[in-house]
Coordinates of C-alpha atoms in Angstrom, one line a residue:
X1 CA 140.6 98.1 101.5
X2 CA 142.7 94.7 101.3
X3 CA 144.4 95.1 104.4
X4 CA 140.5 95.4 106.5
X5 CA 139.6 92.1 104.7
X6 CA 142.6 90.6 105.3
X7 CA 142.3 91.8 109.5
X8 CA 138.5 90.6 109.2
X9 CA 139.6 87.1 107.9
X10 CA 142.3 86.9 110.7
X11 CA 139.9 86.3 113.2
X12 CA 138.2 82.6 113.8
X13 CA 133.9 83.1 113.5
X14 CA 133.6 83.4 117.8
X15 CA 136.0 85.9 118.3
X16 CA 135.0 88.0 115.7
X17 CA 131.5 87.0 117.3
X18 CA 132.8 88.7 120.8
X19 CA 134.4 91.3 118.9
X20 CA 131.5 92.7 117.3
X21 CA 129.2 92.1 120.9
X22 CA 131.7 94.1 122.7
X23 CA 131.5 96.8 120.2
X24 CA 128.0 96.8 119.7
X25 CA 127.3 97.1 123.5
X26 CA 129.7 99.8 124.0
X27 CA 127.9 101.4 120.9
X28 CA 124.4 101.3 122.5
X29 CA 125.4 102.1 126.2
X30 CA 127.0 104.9 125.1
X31 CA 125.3 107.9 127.2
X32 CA 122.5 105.9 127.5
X33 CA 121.0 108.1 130.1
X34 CA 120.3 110.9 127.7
X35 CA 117.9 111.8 128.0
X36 CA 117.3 112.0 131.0
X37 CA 113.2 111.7 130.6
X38 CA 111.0 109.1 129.0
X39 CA 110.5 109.8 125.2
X40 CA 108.4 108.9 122.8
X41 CA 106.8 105.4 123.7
X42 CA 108.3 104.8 127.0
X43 CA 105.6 107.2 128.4
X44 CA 103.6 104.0 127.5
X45 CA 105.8 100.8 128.5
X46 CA 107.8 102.3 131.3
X47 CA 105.0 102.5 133.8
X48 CA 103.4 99.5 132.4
X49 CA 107.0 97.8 133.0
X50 CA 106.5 98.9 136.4
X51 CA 103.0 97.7 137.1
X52 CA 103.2 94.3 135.2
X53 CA 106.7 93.5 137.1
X54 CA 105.6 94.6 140.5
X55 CA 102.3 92.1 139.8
X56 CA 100.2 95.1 141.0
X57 CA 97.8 95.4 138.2
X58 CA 96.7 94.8 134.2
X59 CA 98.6 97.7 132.3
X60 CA 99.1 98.4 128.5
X61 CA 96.7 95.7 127.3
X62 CA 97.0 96.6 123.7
X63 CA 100.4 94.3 123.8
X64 CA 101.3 91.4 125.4
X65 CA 103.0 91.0 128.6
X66 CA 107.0 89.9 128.0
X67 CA 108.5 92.9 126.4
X68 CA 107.1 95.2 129.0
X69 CA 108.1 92.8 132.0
X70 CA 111.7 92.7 130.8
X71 CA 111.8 96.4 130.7
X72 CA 111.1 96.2 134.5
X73 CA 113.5 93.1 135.3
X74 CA 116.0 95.9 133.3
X75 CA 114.5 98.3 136.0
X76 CA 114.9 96.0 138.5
X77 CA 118.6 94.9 138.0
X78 CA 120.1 98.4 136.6
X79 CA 117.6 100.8 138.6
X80 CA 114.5 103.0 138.1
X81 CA 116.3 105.6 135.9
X82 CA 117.0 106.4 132.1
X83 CA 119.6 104.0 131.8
X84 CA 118.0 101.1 133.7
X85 CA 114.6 101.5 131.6
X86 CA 116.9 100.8 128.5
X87 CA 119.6 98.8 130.1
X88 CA 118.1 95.0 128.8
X89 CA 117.6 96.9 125.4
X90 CA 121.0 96.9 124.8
X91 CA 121.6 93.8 125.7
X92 CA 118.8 92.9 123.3
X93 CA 119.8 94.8 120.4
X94 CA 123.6 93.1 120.6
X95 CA 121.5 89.6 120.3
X96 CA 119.9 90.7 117.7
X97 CA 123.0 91.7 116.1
X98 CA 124.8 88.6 116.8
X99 CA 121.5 86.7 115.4
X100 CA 121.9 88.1 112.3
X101 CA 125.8 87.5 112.1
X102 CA 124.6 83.5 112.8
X103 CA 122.1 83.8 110.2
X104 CA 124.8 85.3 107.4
X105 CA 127.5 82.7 108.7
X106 CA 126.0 79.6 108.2
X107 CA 123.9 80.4 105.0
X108 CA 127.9 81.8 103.3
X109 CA 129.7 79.9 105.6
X110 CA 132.2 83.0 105.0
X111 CA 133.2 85.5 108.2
X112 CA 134.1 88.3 106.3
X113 CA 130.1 88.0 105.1
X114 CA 128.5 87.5 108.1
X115 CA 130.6 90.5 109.8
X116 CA 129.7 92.7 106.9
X117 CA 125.8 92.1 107.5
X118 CA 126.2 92.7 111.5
X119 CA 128.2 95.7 111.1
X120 CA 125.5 97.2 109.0
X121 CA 123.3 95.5 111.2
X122 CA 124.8 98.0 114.2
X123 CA 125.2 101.1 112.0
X124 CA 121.4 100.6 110.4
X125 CA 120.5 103.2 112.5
X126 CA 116.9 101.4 113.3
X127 CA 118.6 98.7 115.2
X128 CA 120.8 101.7 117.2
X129 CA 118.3 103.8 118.0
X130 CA 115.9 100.9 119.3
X131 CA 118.2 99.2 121.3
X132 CA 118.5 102.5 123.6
X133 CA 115.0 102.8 124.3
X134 CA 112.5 101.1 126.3
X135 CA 110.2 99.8 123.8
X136 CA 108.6 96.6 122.5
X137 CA 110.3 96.3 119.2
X138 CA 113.7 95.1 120.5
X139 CA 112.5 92.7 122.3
X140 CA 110.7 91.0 120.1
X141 CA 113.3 91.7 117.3
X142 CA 116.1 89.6 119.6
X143 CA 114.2 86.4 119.9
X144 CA 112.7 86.5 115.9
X145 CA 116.3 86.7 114.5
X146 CA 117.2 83.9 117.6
X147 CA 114.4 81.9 115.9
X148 CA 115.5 82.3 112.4
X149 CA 119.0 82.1 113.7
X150 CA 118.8 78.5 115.3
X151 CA 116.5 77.1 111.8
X152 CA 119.1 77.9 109.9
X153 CA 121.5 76.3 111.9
X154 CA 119.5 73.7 112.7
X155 CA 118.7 72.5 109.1
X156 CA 121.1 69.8 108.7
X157 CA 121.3 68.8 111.8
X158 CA 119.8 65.9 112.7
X159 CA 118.0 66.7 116.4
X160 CA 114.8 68.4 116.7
X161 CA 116.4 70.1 119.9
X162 CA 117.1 73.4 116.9
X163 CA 113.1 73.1 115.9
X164 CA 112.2 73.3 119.3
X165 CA 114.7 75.9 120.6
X166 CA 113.3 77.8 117.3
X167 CA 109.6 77.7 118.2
X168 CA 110.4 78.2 121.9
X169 CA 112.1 81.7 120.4
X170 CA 109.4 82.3 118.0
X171 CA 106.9 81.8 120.7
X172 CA 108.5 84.7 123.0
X173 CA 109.1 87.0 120.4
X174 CA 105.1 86.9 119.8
X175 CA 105.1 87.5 123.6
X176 CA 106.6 90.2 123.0
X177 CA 104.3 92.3 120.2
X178 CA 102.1 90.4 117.9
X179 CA 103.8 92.0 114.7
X180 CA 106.2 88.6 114.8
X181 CA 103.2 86.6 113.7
X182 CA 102.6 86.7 110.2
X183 CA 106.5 85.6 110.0
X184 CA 105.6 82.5 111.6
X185 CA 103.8 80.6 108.8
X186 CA 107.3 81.1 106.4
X187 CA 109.1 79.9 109.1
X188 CA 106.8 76.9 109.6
X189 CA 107.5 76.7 105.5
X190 CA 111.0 76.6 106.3
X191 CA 111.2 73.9 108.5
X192 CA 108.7 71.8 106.4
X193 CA 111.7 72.4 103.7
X194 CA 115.0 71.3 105.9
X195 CA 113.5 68.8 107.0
X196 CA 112.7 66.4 104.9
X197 CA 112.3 63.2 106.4
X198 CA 110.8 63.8 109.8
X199 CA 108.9 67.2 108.2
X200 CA 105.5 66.6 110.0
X201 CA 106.8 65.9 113.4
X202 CA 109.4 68.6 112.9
X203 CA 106.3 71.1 112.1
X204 CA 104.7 69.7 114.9
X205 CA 107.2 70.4 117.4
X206 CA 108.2 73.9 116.1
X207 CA 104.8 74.7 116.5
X208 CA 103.3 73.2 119.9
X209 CA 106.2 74.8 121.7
X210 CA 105.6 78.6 120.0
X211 CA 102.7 78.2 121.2
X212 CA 103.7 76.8 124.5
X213 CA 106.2 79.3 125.0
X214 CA 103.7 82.4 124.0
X215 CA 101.4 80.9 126.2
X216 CA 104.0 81.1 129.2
X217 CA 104.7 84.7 128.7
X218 CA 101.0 85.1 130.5
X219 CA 102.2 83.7 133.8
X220 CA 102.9 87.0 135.7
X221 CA 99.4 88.3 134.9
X222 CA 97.7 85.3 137.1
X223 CA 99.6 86.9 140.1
X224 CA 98.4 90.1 139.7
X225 CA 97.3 91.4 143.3
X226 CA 94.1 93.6 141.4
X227 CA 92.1 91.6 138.7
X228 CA 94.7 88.4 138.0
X229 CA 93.9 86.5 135.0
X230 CA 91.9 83.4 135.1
X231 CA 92.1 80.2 132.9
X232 CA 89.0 80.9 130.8
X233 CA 89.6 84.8 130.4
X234 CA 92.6 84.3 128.0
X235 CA 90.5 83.6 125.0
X236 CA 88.6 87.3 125.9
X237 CA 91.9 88.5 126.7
X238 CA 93.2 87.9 122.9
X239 CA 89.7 89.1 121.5
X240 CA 90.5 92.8 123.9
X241 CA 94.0 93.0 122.2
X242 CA 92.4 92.7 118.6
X243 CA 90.3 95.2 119.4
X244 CA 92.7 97.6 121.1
X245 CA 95.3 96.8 118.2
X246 CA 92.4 97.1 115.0
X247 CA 89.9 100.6 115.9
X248 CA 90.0 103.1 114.1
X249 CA 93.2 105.6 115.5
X250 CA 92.6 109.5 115.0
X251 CA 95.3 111.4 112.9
X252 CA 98.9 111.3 114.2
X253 CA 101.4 114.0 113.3
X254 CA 103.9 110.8 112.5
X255 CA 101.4 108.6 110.8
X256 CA 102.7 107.1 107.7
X257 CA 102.2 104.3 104.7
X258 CA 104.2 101.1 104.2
X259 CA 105.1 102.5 101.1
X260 CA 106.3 105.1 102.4
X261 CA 109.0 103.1 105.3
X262 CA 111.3 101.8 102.5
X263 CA 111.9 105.4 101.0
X264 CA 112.6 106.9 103.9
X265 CA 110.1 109.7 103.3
X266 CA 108.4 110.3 106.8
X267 CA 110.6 109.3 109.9
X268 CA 109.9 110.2 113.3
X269 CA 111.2 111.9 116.0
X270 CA 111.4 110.2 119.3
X271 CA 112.6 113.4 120.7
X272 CA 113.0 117.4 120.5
X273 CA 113.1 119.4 123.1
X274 CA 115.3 120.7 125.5
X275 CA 116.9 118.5 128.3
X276 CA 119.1 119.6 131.1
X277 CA 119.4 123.0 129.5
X278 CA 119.7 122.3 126.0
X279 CA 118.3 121.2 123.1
X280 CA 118.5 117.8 121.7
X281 CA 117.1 115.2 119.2
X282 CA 117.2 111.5 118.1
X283 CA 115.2 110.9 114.7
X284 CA 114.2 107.1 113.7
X285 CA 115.8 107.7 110.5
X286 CA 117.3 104.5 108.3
X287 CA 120.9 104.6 107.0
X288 CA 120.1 106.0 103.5
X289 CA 123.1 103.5 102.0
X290 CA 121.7 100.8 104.0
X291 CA 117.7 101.2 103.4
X292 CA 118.3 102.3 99.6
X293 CA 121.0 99.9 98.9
X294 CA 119.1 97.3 100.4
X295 CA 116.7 97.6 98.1
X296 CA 118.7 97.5 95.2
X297 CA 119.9 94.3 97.2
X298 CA 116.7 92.8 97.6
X299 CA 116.3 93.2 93.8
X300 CA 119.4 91.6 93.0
X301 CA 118.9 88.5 95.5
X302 CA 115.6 87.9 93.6
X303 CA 117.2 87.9 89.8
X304 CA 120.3 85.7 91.0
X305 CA 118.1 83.8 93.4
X306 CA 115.6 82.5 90.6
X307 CA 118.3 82.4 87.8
X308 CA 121.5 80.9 89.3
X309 CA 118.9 78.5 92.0
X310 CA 120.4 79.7 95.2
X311 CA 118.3 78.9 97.9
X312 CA 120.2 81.4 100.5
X313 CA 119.2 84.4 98.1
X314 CA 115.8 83.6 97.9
X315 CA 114.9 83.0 101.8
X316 CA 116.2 86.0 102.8
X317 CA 114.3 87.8 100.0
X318 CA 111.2 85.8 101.0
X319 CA 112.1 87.0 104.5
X320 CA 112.0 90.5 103.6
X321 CA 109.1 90.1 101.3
X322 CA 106.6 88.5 103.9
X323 CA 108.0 90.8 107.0
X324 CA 107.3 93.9 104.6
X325 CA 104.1 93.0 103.1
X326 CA 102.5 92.0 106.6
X327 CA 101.8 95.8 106.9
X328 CA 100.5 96.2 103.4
X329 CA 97.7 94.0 104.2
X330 CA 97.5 93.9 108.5
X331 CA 94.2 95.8 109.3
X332 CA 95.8 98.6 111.1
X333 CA 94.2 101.7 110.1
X334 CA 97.6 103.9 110.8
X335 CA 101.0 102.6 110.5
X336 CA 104.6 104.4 112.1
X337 CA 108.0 104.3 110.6
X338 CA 109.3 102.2 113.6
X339 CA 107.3 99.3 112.3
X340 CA 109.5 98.8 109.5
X341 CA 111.9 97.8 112.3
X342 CA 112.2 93.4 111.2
X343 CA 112.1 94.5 107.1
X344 CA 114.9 96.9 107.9
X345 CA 116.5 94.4 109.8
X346 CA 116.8 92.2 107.0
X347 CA 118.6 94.5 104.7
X348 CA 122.2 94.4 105.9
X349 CA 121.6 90.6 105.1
X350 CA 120.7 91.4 101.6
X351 CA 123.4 93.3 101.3
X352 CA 125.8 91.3 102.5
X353 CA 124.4 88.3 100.3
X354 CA 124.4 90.8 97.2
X355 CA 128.4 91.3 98.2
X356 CA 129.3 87.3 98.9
X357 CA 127.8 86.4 95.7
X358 CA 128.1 89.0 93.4
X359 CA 132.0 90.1 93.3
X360 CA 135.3 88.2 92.9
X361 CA 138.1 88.7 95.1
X362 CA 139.5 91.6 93.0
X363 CA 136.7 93.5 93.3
X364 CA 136.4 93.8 96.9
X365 CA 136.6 97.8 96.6
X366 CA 133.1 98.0 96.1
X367 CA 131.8 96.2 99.4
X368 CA 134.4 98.5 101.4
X369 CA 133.9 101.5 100.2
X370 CA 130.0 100.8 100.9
X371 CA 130.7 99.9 104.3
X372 CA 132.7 103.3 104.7
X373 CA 129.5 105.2 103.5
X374 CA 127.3 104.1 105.3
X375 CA 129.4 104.1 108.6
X376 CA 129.9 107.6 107.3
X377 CA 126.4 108.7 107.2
X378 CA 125.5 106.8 110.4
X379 CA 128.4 109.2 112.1
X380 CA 126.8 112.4 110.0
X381 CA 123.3 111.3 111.9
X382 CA 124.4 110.1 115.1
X383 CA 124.1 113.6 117.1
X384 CA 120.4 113.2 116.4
X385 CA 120.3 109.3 116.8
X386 CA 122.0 109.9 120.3
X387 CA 120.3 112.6 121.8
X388 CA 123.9 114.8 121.9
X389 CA 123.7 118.6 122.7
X390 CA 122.5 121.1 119.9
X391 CA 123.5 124.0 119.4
X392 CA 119.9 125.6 118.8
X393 CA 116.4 124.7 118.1
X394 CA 117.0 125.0 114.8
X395 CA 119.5 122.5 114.3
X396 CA 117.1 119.9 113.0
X397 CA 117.4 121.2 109.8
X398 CA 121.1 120.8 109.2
X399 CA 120.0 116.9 109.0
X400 CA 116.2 117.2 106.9
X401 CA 117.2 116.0 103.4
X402 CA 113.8 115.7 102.5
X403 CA 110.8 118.3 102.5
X404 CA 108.6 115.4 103.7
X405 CA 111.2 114.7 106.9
X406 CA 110.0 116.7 110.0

């Protein structure tokens, strides 16, 4: 256990910074082409990817335009196949990663930390699993924790170049799906906070270029060759989204409760069926030490937060917090486990804050022998995270720990 935090402290913060890229992208590359079929979603974005980056037509209008347009730039550069829809996932899901090894850095300015909070980042399950899709979530998900990422870093720095890189960030992410948001007010808090002495104009900027930089993520649909946007149809454009995004949905076999996400108790599978000849899976299931620890976390960041005053604790907390109850409250009359997706993001942070702050030098046993469970379980999972041959039908159940799991 010594001898790994010893090896992890060996390392200066970039190279363990390449280090963990290189692994995470070998990770999520790793038979990327199974299977060999759209699942789940990309029945959805794939064709819309298609449509939006040829400028042929309007497609998918429920969501905005950048996450589906990078899927076909992915398309465009890797080829029209299983591995080049999900090709720029990857890439996006080790940006995400590294986002949230930034994030841990500078708040514990410690690398054994912010390692700790990427690799259970990586081995989350959520984060694995979307970055080897082509869906919105990842997308959005990279340039959020970019945003966060660069604020944190930014805070006492004295150039507004971090706010504005922040809100550009922010901005695309919301180009990308509109569940980014309701996290943009507590990062508007946030930069209200660090900076002090030029708050309002800091404020200012972060948020004219968001929006700015949401705006942009439009462009391609004023090239469209069929029905291209025009200048006073964005306003109806945005009130057709609400609409699409707020009816009422009819019952879905997958359909869950916020309530429900944090437990665990109703993932979903992306696939089941048999591919090239035989059967094979991948569940969006959390990490069971990372989703349940992280709770435990989350409760331990509060009480040391409010009762030792450290600021670090609390943010992410408040992160979690806001990112979870946005679901509680957002009028969407059915919810899916993948939206969980930035709250379960936030966990390996917690965790690793709960670990920095919590336990002495001596007690280190603790922190590894978490991070060996929960790489554990995520290798227990992964021949139904990664779509790897079963050896029957029935095989699901070898994996269904609870009566509510499908």
């Amino acid at each position: 256990m010594k001898s790994l935090a010893g090896w992890m402290e060996g390392f200066t913060a970039f190279q363990m910074a390449l280090l963990l890229a290189v692994a995470a992208e070998l990770l999520f590359a790793t038979h990327l082409g199974q299977p060999n079929k759209m699942m789940f979603d990309e029945t959805h974005y794939v064709p819309a990817a298609r449509t939006i980056f040829g400028l042929l037509h309007p497609a998918n209008a429920e969501h905005p335009l950048l996450a589906k347009w990078l899927i076909g730039l992915s398309m465009a550069i890797f080829g029209d196949n299983p591995a080049g829809w999900r090709a720029l996932s990857t890439i996006a899901g080790v940006a995400t990663m590294l986002s949230i090894y930034a994030i841990a850095l500078k708040l514990f300015e410690d690398i054994r930390t912010a390692a700790t909070a990427a690799i259970l980042a990586m081995i989350n399950q959520m984060l694995f699993i979307q970055a080897r899709i082509a869906m919105l979530e990842v997308f959005a998900g990279a340039f959020l924790f970019a945003s966060i990422a660069l604020l944190v870093w930014g805070r006492d720095r004295p150039s507004l170049g971090w706010v504005a890189g922040a809100g550009i960030c922010l901005g695309l992410s919301v180009g990308c799906k509109w569940s980014a948001l309701p996290l943009a007010p507590l990062l508007g808090l946030g930069v209200l906070i660090a900076w002090p002495e030029r708050r309002w104009r800091a404020a200012t900027t972060f948020g004219l270029v968001a929006a700015f930089a949401y705006l942009a993520t439009f462009a391609p649909a004023f090239f469209f060759a069929e029905r291209p946007l025009k200048l006073d149809e964005i306003v109806m454009l945005h009130r057709q989204m609400l609409d699409l995004q707020t009816n009422p949905l009819p019952p879905h076999t997958y359909q869950s409760t916020p309530w429900q996400w944090p437990l665990i108790t109703r993932p979903i599978w992306y696939l089941y069926e048999p591919v090239d000849g035989v059967q094979r899976g991948v569940l969006l299931v959390g990490n069971p030490a990372v989703m349940w620890g992280g709770l435990i976390a989350l409760a331990f960041c509060l009480w040391d937060g409010v009762k030792d005053r450290q600021p670090a604790l609390l943010a992410l907390s408040s992160l979690y917090i806001v990112a979870m109850g946005t679901w509680v409250v957002i009028p969407k009359k059915i919810g899916f486990y993948y939206y969980y997706y930035f709250p379960g993001l936030i966990l390996p942070l917690l965790i690793a804050a709960v670990f920095h702050h919590s336990y002495r030098k001596e007690e280190r046993w603790l922190p590894a022998a978490f991070m060996l469970l929960s790489f554990g379980l995520f290798v227990y999972f992964y021949p139904i995270l990664s779509a790897q041959p079963l050896p029957n039908d029935r095989a699901f159940e070898h994996w269904m720990w609870l009566s509510t799991w499908p």
